Amino acid sequence: MDRGESPSPRLSADGEVALYVGDITITCFACSEDPKKLLSKIFSQTELPTFFISPLGLGELTQIQTLFLGTFVCKKTIQQLLFVTSIHKRQVQNMEIKDVVSHIVLPFLPAKSLVRFRSVSKDWDLRIRSPFLAHQQSYFFNDLSGFFCQYYGSNPTFLTLDDHAYGVPSPSLTFLPEPVDIISSCSGLLLCQERATRSSYYICNPATEEWRELPQPQLYHGIEAATILAFEPSPLNMSADYHLISAVPMLDQPVILFELYTSETRSWRVLATTFVESGDLSFTSTRFYMNGIAYWETTARKVLAFGLKNEVYEVISLPPDAPTGGVLSQIQGELCYISAFIFSGNCSIKIYAGMDLRLIHVANVTLEVVPDRFPRYRVLPCLEGSVVMILVESLVCSYRLSDGKIEVVGRAGEGGGGGGGADNCLPYVNSLVHLA
């Protein structure tokens, strides 16, 4: 078919429908191939000659008010899935290619790429700068883009997984009014605390350099307090509402109080719930938020879980055989504790999953790229997926659970910033989300 002709669909033997629009092929798969893999193929290429629109069965889909033209979204795979019905296929055919890209593809791209694409045209500049596109992108794009790392007393650094696709203008967060320590991250937002006196919290988007100073909490949040940022983008709420939940140990008392900040009210509230424990009540730097629950690891090798909705807690014991230095994370929708031990290039990985933290995976792999017998390393917190990330010296290594393959996917910058000895490393999503 001449690509210059008016687009029309073609049906292949395997049920694949191809629409030719200008120089772009839009392929609508009737099969149930994993849409995340399809989108990964697309955005890993330097050019974008083909866009895949992949459906699942109608029984697995939930129709939502369209966020952009011709879109049905499955809640469980919101970031991976585009579904085009027979009616919407005709709408796509009648669109110019620039409109196809602008309305369908842009919300799936990282912030750095979108900022670069503002120079394409005035229409694209207006589209990308609109709050609606920022809202769409914050919901659809949630790929792990890199890590903010920090050594004690130093400014943060950003360790990107792809310098061409992901990046922030000021990795050291110098756009904030004073030096800060990074505390927590969630869905593109970063929580920081003023370094000298720890008297102020800042919430910011490193991609846009937008920031807010939060009101003073009612309790004293000193060095022992452990605060978690909770932010879940919603397709039906343009306002990026977020919460902070802080576990605050009482001085010389075996008691932890909880204080909650809500962006909707812009205020803190000390909760009635208290946690009493006779043992050590101090926290490690490992903390995590998923599905409405905040998790803290304590130095007593326990995990304190707190539900933001019902404001109750639960204590989970780490398995006795779990190595120290692990992280709380999420793999395939489950809470996980991931640990690793590296010696002379040999890496032993253990994964414990579920609310009972049962051992589900053990792997022994070789890190040929690590020459030192005793390298500095740390397991990095993952986002939704089936990949374990380990920072070894200046190298970010990924281990795929599906096939056991391990590879280097990133490298820390010059000067050792963000190396394996960093005191804190937070996962980051390159998002355009606007602050509430």
Tab-separated table of C-alpha atoms in Angstrom:
chain	number	residue	atom	x	y	z
A	1	MET	CA	0.000	0.000	0.000
A	2	ASP	CA	1.255	3.489	-0.809
A	3	ARG	CA	1.884	5.209	2.519
A	4	GLY	CA	0.733	8.469	0.957
A	5	GLU	CA	-2.800	7.180	0.411
A	6	SER	CA	-5.683	7.681	2.807
A	7	PRO	CA	-5.188	5.166	5.638
A	8	SER	CA	-7.216	1.980	5.644
A	9	PRO	CA	-6.953	-1.108	7.840
A	10	ARG	CA	-5.472	-4.435	6.816
A	11	LEU	CA	-6.230	-7.659	8.658
A	12	SER	CA	-3.498	-10.282	8.831
A	13	ALA	CA	-3.972	-14.009	9.397
A	14	ASP	CA	-3.200	-13.736	13.106
A	15	GLY	CA	-5.844	-11.101	13.744
A	16	GLU	CA	-3.506	-8.132	13.623
A	17	VAL	CA	-4.902	-4.902	12.183
A	18	ALA	CA	-2.468	-2.399	10.698
A	19	LEU	CA	-3.397	1.213	9.982
A	20	TYR	CA	-0.986	3.240	7.867
A	21	VAL	CA	-0.995	6.944	8.647
A	22	GLY	CA	1.703	8.923	6.890
A	23	ASP	CA	5.022	7.336	7.843
A	24	ILE	CA	3.623	5.761	10.993
A	25	THR	CA	2.127	2.308	11.343
A	26	ILE	CA	-0.463	1.887	14.090
A	27	THR	CA	-0.812	-1.807	14.879
A	28	CYS	CA	-3.866	-2.984	16.818
A	29	PHE	CA	-3.173	-6.422	18.277
A	30	ALA	CA	-6.126	-8.724	18.805
A	31	CYS	CA	-3.921	-11.030	20.870
A	32	SER	CA	-3.174	-10.700	24.594
A	33	GLU	CA	0.558	-10.097	24.284
A	34	ASP	CA	1.861	-8.194	27.273
A	35	PRO	CA	1.290	-4.528	26.358
A	36	LYS	CA	4.122	-3.359	28.615
A	37	LYS	CA	6.594	-5.311	26.488
A	38	LEU	CA	5.148	-3.738	23.363
A	39	LEU	CA	5.488	-0.216	24.724
A	40	SER	CA	8.996	-0.981	25.956
A	41	LYS	CA	9.959	-1.934	22.405
A	42	ILE	CA	8.606	1.354	21.130
A	43	PHE	CA	10.218	3.744	23.574
A	44	SER	CA	13.578	1.954	23.637
A	45	GLN	CA	14.090	2.891	19.973
A	46	THR	CA	15.674	6.142	18.866
A	47	GLU	CA	12.990	6.519	16.196
A	48	LEU	CA	9.314	5.753	16.566
A	49	PRO	CA	8.168	4.193	13.269
A	50	THR	CA	5.435	2.084	14.857
A	51	PHE	CA	2.939	2.562	17.662
A	52	PHE	CA	1.317	-0.524	19.149
A	53	ILE	CA	-2.186	-0.379	20.583
A	54	SER	CA	-2.769	-3.645	22.399
A	55	PRO	CA	-6.045	-4.846	23.971
A	56	LEU	CA	-6.862	-7.403	26.594
A	57	GLY	CA	-10.174	-9.192	26.824
A	58	LEU	CA	-13.201	-6.963	27.316
A	59	GLY	CA	-13.991	-8.780	30.538
A	60	GLU	CA	-10.684	-7.550	31.980
A	61	LEU	CA	-11.261	-3.905	31.067
A	62	THR	CA	-12.863	-1.096	32.983
A	63	GLN	CA	-14.167	1.799	30.928
A	64	ILE	CA	-13.106	5.137	32.319
A	65	GLN	CA	-14.047	8.588	31.056
A	66	THR	CA	-11.553	9.010	28.232
A	67	LEU	CA	-8.428	10.872	29.247
A	68	PHE	CA	-7.616	11.303	25.608
A	69	LEU	CA	-9.132	10.294	22.261
A	70	GLY	CA	-9.988	6.642	21.779
A	71	THR	CA	-8.725	5.255	25.039
A	72	PHE	CA	-10.058	2.529	27.269
A	73	VAL	CA	-7.981	1.724	30.289
A	74	CYS	CA	-7.503	-1.367	32.412
A	75	LYS	CA	-6.952	-0.234	36.000
A	76	LYS	CA	-4.460	-3.009	36.708
A	77	THR	CA	-2.305	-2.173	33.689
A	78	ILE	CA	-3.078	1.504	33.314
A	79	GLN	CA	0.382	2.480	32.181
A	80	GLN	CA	0.803	-0.328	29.715
A	81	LEU	CA	-2.536	-0.519	27.967
A	82	LEU	CA	-4.258	1.279	25.118
A	83	PHE	CA	-7.435	-0.213	23.749
A	84	VAL	CA	-9.038	0.917	20.485
A	85	THR	CA	-12.564	-0.174	19.597
A	86	SER	CA	-13.868	-0.446	16.046
A	87	ILE	CA	-15.438	2.997	16.432
A	88	HIS	CA	-12.228	4.532	17.702
A	89	LYS	CA	-10.218	2.921	14.899
A	90	ARG	CA	-12.050	5.118	12.416
A	91	GLN	CA	-11.347	8.154	14.591
A	92	VAL	CA	-7.640	7.316	14.587
A	93	GLN	CA	-7.674	6.855	10.796
A	94	ASN	CA	-9.045	10.364	10.337
A	95	MET	CA	-6.390	11.937	12.545
A	96	GLU	CA	-3.244	13.484	11.144
A	97	ILE	CA	-0.069	11.815	12.323
A	98	LYS	CA	0.887	14.788	14.507
A	99	ASP	CA	-2.468	14.453	16.264
A	100	VAL	CA	-1.985	10.702	16.739
A	101	VAL	CA	1.343	11.321	18.439
A	102	SER	CA	0.117	14.330	20.417
A	103	HIS	CA	-3.077	12.772	21.772
A	104	ILE	CA	-2.073	9.129	22.152
A	105	VAL	CA	1.685	8.869	22.579
A	106	LEU	CA	2.797	11.940	24.548
A	107	PRO	CA	1.199	10.915	27.888
A	108	PHE	CA	3.380	7.779	27.877
A	109	LEU	CA	6.701	9.638	27.555
A	110	PRO	CA	9.051	10.780	30.356
A	111	ALA	CA	9.282	14.430	31.356
A	112	LYS	CA	12.707	15.033	29.799
A	113	SER	CA	11.518	13.835	26.388
A	114	LEU	CA	8.355	15.923	26.624
A	115	VAL	CA	10.285	19.084	27.467
A	116	ARG	CA	12.505	18.458	24.456
A	117	PHE	CA	9.454	17.951	22.201
A	118	ARG	CA	8.076	21.403	23.059
A	119	SER	CA	10.281	22.774	20.288
A	120	VAL	CA	8.471	20.725	17.609
A	121	SER	CA	5.728	23.330	17.088
A	122	LYS	CA	3.606	25.917	18.869
A	123	ASP	CA	0.762	23.410	19.097
A	124	TRP	CA	3.024	20.837	20.750
A	125	ASP	CA	4.415	23.472	23.090
A	126	LEU	CA	0.903	24.430	24.211
A	127	ARG	CA	-0.136	20.785	24.518
A	128	ILE	CA	2.896	19.785	26.603
A	129	ARG	CA	2.663	22.843	28.870
A	130	SER	CA	-1.021	22.252	29.577
A	131	PRO	CA	-2.028	21.022	33.055
A	132	PHE	CA	-4.152	18.334	31.405
A	133	LEU	CA	-1.137	16.726	29.689
A	134	ALA	CA	0.785	16.861	32.982
A	135	HIS	CA	-2.158	15.106	34.630
A	136	GLN	CA	-2.288	12.429	31.922
A	137	GLN	CA	1.457	11.842	31.957
A	138	SER	CA	1.637	11.581	35.741
A	139	TYR	CA	-0.948	8.796	35.570
A	140	PHE	CA	0.207	6.861	32.517
A	141	PHE	CA	3.990	7.116	32.830
A	142	ASN	CA	5.351	5.354	35.911
A	143	ASP	CA	8.526	3.670	34.682
A	144	LEU	CA	11.498	3.698	37.025
A	145	SER	CA	13.712	6.481	35.649
A	146	GLY	CA	16.595	6.530	38.105
A	147	PHE	CA	17.528	7.140	41.727
A	148	PHE	CA	18.199	10.177	43.875
A	149	CYS	CA	21.187	9.305	46.062
A	150	GLN	CA	22.816	11.194	48.902
A	151	TYR	CA	25.824	10.884	51.167
A	152	TYR	CA	25.514	12.245	54.693
A	153	GLY	CA	26.128	16.004	54.714
A	154	SER	CA	26.344	16.268	50.913
A	155	ASN	CA	23.906	17.461	48.285
A	156	PRO	CA	21.804	14.832	46.490
A	157	THR	CA	22.798	13.469	43.095
A	158	PHE	CA	20.673	11.862	40.398
A	159	LEU	CA	21.591	8.490	38.937
A	160	THR	CA	19.682	8.113	35.668
A	161	LEU	CA	18.917	4.804	33.976
A	162	ASP	CA	18.889	6.489	30.543
A	163	ASP	CA	20.491	9.893	30.092
A	164	HIS	CA	18.718	10.481	26.771
A	165	ALA	CA	15.225	9.756	28.109
A	166	TYR	CA	15.319	10.626	31.819
A	167	GLY	CA	16.801	13.626	33.535
A	168	VAL	CA	16.252	16.621	35.819
A	169	PRO	CA	17.581	20.189	35.440
A	170	SER	CA	19.146	20.358	38.916
A	171	PRO	CA	20.159	16.937	40.311
A	172	SER	CA	21.454	18.532	43.535
A	173	LEU	CA	18.072	20.253	44.125
A	174	THR	CA	19.679	23.701	44.349
A	175	PHE	CA	16.370	25.290	43.297
A	176	LEU	CA	15.183	24.734	46.878
A	177	PRO	CA	15.809	27.689	49.229
A	178	GLU	CA	18.209	25.811	51.534
A	179	PRO	CA	20.265	22.584	51.682
A	180	VAL	CA	18.096	19.526	52.264
A	181	ASP	CA	18.201	15.811	52.947
A	182	ILE	CA	16.087	13.591	50.717
A	183	ILE	CA	13.534	11.690	52.800
A	184	SER	CA	11.033	9.893	50.566
A	185	SER	CA	9.819	9.705	46.964
A	186	CYS	CA	6.588	8.631	45.317
A	187	SER	CA	5.265	8.804	41.726
A	188	GLY	CA	7.520	11.651	40.597
A	189	LEU	CA	7.421	13.743	43.776
A	190	LEU	CA	10.295	14.067	46.238
A	191	LEU	CA	10.055	14.825	49.956
A	192	CYS	CA	12.980	16.695	51.495
A	193	GLN	CA	13.800	18.049	54.946
A	194	GLU	CA	15.874	21.091	55.802
A	195	ARG	CA	19.308	19.788	56.777
A	196	ALA	CA	20.576	22.056	59.556
A	197	THR	CA	17.720	22.000	62.085
A	198	ARG	CA	15.272	19.609	60.358
A	199	SER	CA	12.548	22.162	61.023
A	200	SER	CA	11.043	22.368	57.530
A	201	TYR	CA	9.694	19.919	54.968
A	202	TYR	CA	9.729	20.596	51.234
A	203	ILE	CA	7.776	18.706	48.593
A	204	CYS	CA	9.068	19.139	45.040
A	205	ASN	CA	8.995	17.866	41.487
A	206	PRO	CA	12.652	17.701	40.372
A	207	ALA	CA	11.646	17.599	36.676
A	208	THR	CA	9.797	20.923	36.768
A	209	GLU	CA	11.561	22.452	39.807
A	210	GLU	CA	8.167	23.226	41.316
A	211	TRP	CA	8.186	23.093	45.125
A	212	ARG	CA	6.161	23.820	48.248
A	213	GLU	CA	7.244	24.408	51.828
A	214	LEU	CA	4.894	22.558	54.147
A	215	PRO	CA	3.468	23.926	57.407
A	216	GLN	CA	5.263	23.054	60.622
A	217	PRO	CA	4.112	19.740	62.151
A	218	GLN	CA	2.694	19.690	65.666
A	219	LEU	CA	5.259	17.139	66.888
A	220	TYR	CA	9.019	17.597	66.702
A	221	HIS	CA	10.309	15.662	63.687
A	222	GLY	CA	13.948	15.298	64.587
A	223	ILE	CA	16.493	12.859	63.234
A	224	GLU	CA	14.643	9.886	64.757
A	225	ALA	CA	11.339	10.608	62.992
A	226	ALA	CA	10.630	8.581	59.844
A	227	THR	CA	8.350	10.233	57.292
A	228	ILE	CA	6.889	8.666	54.151
A	229	LEU	CA	5.381	10.437	51.142
A	230	ALA	CA	2.172	8.866	49.814
A	231	PHE	CA	0.992	9.957	46.367
A	232	GLU	CA	-1.172	7.971	43.968
A	233	PRO	CA	-2.166	9.787	40.733
A	234	SER	CA	-5.856	9.432	39.937
A	235	PRO	CA	-7.460	9.560	36.454
A	236	LEU	CA	-10.500	11.344	37.853
A	237	ASN	CA	-8.760	13.931	40.026
A	238	MET	CA	-6.771	16.694	38.347
A	239	SER	CA	-5.385	17.801	41.700
A	240	ALA	CA	-2.237	15.937	42.743
A	241	ASP	CA	-3.295	15.330	46.332
A	242	TYR	CA	-0.732	13.653	48.572
A	243	HIS	CA	-0.165	12.691	52.189
A	244	LEU	CA	2.787	12.492	54.544
A	245	ILE	CA	2.724	9.955	57.341
A	246	SER	CA	5.384	10.328	60.017
A	247	ALA	CA	6.290	7.825	62.737
A	248	VAL	CA	7.698	9.868	65.613
A	249	PRO	CA	9.444	8.103	68.546
A	250	MET	CA	8.855	9.811	71.880
A	251	LEU	CA	12.017	10.807	73.733
A	252	ASP	CA	12.993	8.256	76.420
A	253	GLN	CA	9.683	6.431	76.034
A	254	PRO	CA	8.869	3.127	74.270
A	255	VAL	CA	6.125	4.857	72.279
A	256	ILE	CA	5.719	5.920	68.661
A	257	LEU	CA	3.156	8.554	67.692
A	258	PHE	CA	1.843	9.038	64.169
A	259	GLU	CA	1.281	12.395	62.500
A	260	LEU	CA	-0.476	12.801	59.144
A	261	TYR	CA	-0.242	15.681	56.662
A	262	THR	CA	-2.905	16.104	53.961
A	263	SER	CA	-2.370	18.410	50.984
A	264	GLU	CA	-6.133	18.957	50.631
A	265	THR	CA	-6.330	20.656	54.033
A	266	ARG	CA	-2.678	21.774	54.095
A	267	SER	CA	-2.452	20.755	57.724
A	268	TRP	CA	-0.960	18.170	60.088
A	269	ARG	CA	-2.979	15.991	62.436
A	270	VAL	CA	-1.647	13.900	65.337
A	271	LEU	CA	-3.455	10.563	65.182
A	272	ALA	CA	-4.972	8.760	68.133
A	273	THR	CA	-3.114	5.569	67.199
A	274	THR	CA	0.041	4.856	69.222
A	275	PHE	CA	2.565	2.042	68.908
A	276	VAL	CA	4.131	0.726	72.103
A	277	GLU	CA	7.144	-1.591	71.945
A	278	SER	CA	9.531	-2.581	74.703
A	279	GLY	CA	12.462	-3.136	72.333
A	280	ASP	CA	14.440	-0.840	70.052
A	281	LEU	CA	12.148	1.682	68.346
A	282	SER	CA	14.601	3.317	65.963
A	283	PHE	CA	14.156	3.063	62.191
A	284	THR	CA	16.507	2.207	59.350
A	285	SER	CA	16.478	4.226	56.114
A	286	THR	CA	14.288	1.545	54.497
A	287	ARG	CA	10.707	2.719	54.140
A	288	PHE	CA	8.107	2.146	51.462
A	289	TYR	CA	4.554	3.028	50.437
A	290	MET	CA	2.131	1.014	48.319
A	291	ASN	CA	-1.635	0.638	48.034
A	292	GLY	CA	-2.530	2.859	50.957
A	293	ILE	CA	-0.057	1.345	53.432
A	294	ALA	CA	3.219	2.809	54.719
A	295	TYR	CA	6.025	0.452	55.776
A	296	TRP	CA	9.051	1.177	57.969
A	297	GLU	CA	11.899	-1.206	58.819
A	298	THR	CA	13.125	-0.977	62.414
A	299	THR	CA	16.575	-1.780	63.753
A	300	ALA	CA	14.916	-4.610	65.712
A	301	ARG	CA	14.395	-6.404	62.352
A	302	LYS	CA	10.688	-5.771	62.259
A	303	VAL	CA	8.477	-3.985	59.749
A	304	LEU	CA	5.902	-1.514	61.030
A	305	ALA	CA	2.952	-1.267	58.616
A	306	PHE	CA	0.404	1.545	58.891
A	307	GLY	CA	-2.829	1.897	56.906
A	308	LEU	CA	-3.591	5.507	56.035
A	309	LYS	CA	-7.306	4.882	55.526
A	310	ASN	CA	-8.197	3.035	58.722
A	311	GLU	CA	-5.261	4.421	60.756
A	312	VAL	CA	-4.270	1.097	62.295
A	313	TYR	CA	-0.869	-0.597	62.379
A	314	GLU	CA	0.540	-4.096	62.149
A	315	VAL	CA	3.978	-5.462	62.975
A	316	ILE	CA	5.685	-7.911	60.611
A	317	SER	CA	8.828	-9.770	61.678
A	318	LEU	CA	11.646	-10.110	59.188
A	319	PRO	CA	12.667	-13.747	58.606
A	320	PRO	CA	15.591	-14.806	60.834
A	321	ASP	CA	17.626	-15.887	57.806
A	322	ALA	CA	17.100	-12.627	55.887
A	323	PRO	CA	20.441	-10.820	55.436
A	324	THR	CA	20.680	-7.278	56.773
A	325	GLY	CA	20.804	-4.281	54.469
A	326	GLY	CA	17.804	-5.257	52.362
A	327	VAL	CA	15.003	-3.018	51.124
A	328	LEU	CA	11.235	-3.049	51.220
A	329	SER	CA	9.902	-2.966	47.712
A	330	GLN	CA	7.193	-4.184	45.371
A	331	ILE	CA	7.386	-6.988	42.850
A	332	GLN	CA	4.360	-8.131	40.873
A	333	GLY	CA	1.986	-6.293	43.185
A	334	GLU	CA	3.281	-7.819	46.439
A	335	LEU	CA	5.224	-6.321	49.300
A	336	CYS	CA	8.751	-7.741	49.201
A	337	TYR	CA	11.922	-7.658	51.239
A	338	ILE	CA	14.914	-7.973	48.921
A	339	SER	CA	18.437	-8.644	50.158
A	340	ALA	CA	21.762	-9.364	48.515
A	341	PHE	CA	25.266	-10.408	49.522
A	342	ILE	CA	28.245	-9.830	47.214
A	343	PHE	CA	31.732	-11.300	47.618
A	344	SER	CA	34.439	-11.679	44.945
A	345	GLY	CA	31.980	-11.078	42.129
A	346	ASN	CA	29.446	-13.612	43.397
A	347	CYS	CA	26.021	-12.203	44.223
A	348	SER	CA	23.436	-14.041	46.310
A	349	ILE	CA	19.908	-12.600	46.073
A	350	LYS	CA	17.007	-13.511	48.347
A	351	ILE	CA	13.428	-12.274	47.964
A	352	TYR	CA	10.764	-12.576	50.643
A	353	ALA	CA	7.179	-11.709	49.683
A	354	GLY	CA	3.712	-11.191	51.130
A	355	MET	CA	2.584	-9.981	54.525
A	356	ASP	CA	4.284	-13.018	56.067
A	357	LEU	CA	7.512	-12.307	54.130
A	358	ARG	CA	7.975	-15.896	53.006
A	359	LEU	CA	11.044	-16.792	50.949
A	360	ILE	CA	9.984	-17.008	47.280
A	361	HIS	CA	13.216	-16.649	45.322
A	362	VAL	CA	16.901	-17.437	45.769
A	363	ALA	CA	19.483	-16.765	43.081
A	364	ASN	CA	23.261	-16.895	42.852
A	365	VAL	CA	24.706	-14.920	39.963
A	366	THR	CA	28.144	-13.730	38.889
A	367	LEU	CA	28.974	-10.042	38.525
A	368	GLU	CA	31.870	-10.155	36.088
A	369	VAL	CA	32.035	-6.355	35.917
A	370	VAL	CA	32.957	-6.044	39.613
A	371	PRO	CA	36.698	-6.613	40.192
A	372	ASP	CA	36.815	-5.877	43.944
A	373	ARG	CA	36.437	-8.685	46.463
A	374	PHE	CA	34.610	-6.396	48.900
A	375	PRO	CA	32.728	-3.845	46.788
A	376	ARG	CA	30.406	-1.233	48.229
A	377	TYR	CA	26.877	-2.183	47.281
A	378	ARG	CA	23.239	-1.799	48.212
A	379	VAL	CA	19.940	-3.193	46.998
A	380	LEU	CA	17.788	-0.486	45.452
A	381	PRO	CA	14.024	-0.198	45.974
A	382	CYS	CA	12.055	-1.280	42.902
A	383	LEU	CA	8.772	-0.124	41.499
A	384	GLU	CA	6.092	-2.401	40.080
A	385	GLY	CA	7.783	-5.101	38.011
A	386	SER	CA	9.899	-8.228	38.184
A	387	VAL	CA	13.405	-6.757	38.276
A	388	VAL	CA	15.808	-6.421	41.206
A	389	MET	CA	18.162	-3.422	41.086
A	390	ILE	CA	21.537	-3.448	42.872
A	391	LEU	CA	23.977	-0.543	43.072
A	392	VAL	CA	27.536	-1.940	43.088
A	393	GLU	CA	30.172	0.770	43.435
A	394	SER	CA	29.152	3.097	40.561
A	395	LEU	CA	27.214	0.508	38.532
A	396	VAL	CA	23.474	-0.115	38.575
A	397	CYS	CA	22.869	-3.796	37.860
A	398	SER	CA	19.459	-5.271	37.114
A	399	TYR	CA	18.502	-8.881	37.740
A	400	ARG	CA	15.454	-10.212	35.892
A	401	LEU	CA	13.438	-12.770	37.807
A	402	SER	CA	11.953	-14.195	34.611
A	403	ASP	CA	15.176	-15.493	33.069
A	404	GLY	CA	17.885	-14.815	35.670
A	405	LYS	CA	19.716	-12.393	33.388
A	406	ILE	CA	21.841	-9.732	35.057
A	407	GLU	CA	23.146	-6.664	33.246
A	408	VAL	CA	24.473	-3.163	33.847
A	409	VAL	CA	21.720	-0.620	33.148
A	410	GLY	CA	23.211	2.565	34.586
A	411	ARG	CA	26.330	4.219	35.920
A	412	ALA	CA	26.853	6.856	38.604
A	413	GLY	CA	28.340	10.188	37.582
A	414	GLU	CA	31.900	11.327	37.936
A	415	GLY	CA	33.285	11.771	41.430
A	416	GLY	CA	31.470	8.796	42.870
A	417	GLY	CA	28.174	10.612	43.380
A	418	GLY	CA	25.478	8.048	43.983
A	419	GLY	CA	27.868	5.136	44.405
A	420	GLY	CA	27.233	1.975	46.373
A	421	GLY	CA	28.216	3.664	49.626
A	422	ALA	CA	25.491	6.325	49.468
A	423	ASP	CA	23.540	6.726	52.706
A	424	ASN	CA	20.172	7.014	50.978
A	425	CYS	CA	18.859	6.118	47.527
A	426	LEU	CA	15.279	6.803	46.459
A	427	PRO	CA	13.552	5.564	43.286
A	428	TYR	CA	12.322	8.286	40.948
A	429	VAL	CA	9.795	8.545	38.115
A	430	ASN	CA	10.412	11.321	35.548
A	431	SER	CA	6.991	12.965	35.834
A	432	LEU	CA	5.433	16.334	34.964
A	433	VAL	CA	2.964	16.167	37.848
A	434	HIS	CA	1.868	19.560	39.189
A	435	LEU	CA	1.943	20.083	42.943
A	436	ALA	CA	-1.313	20.571	44.799
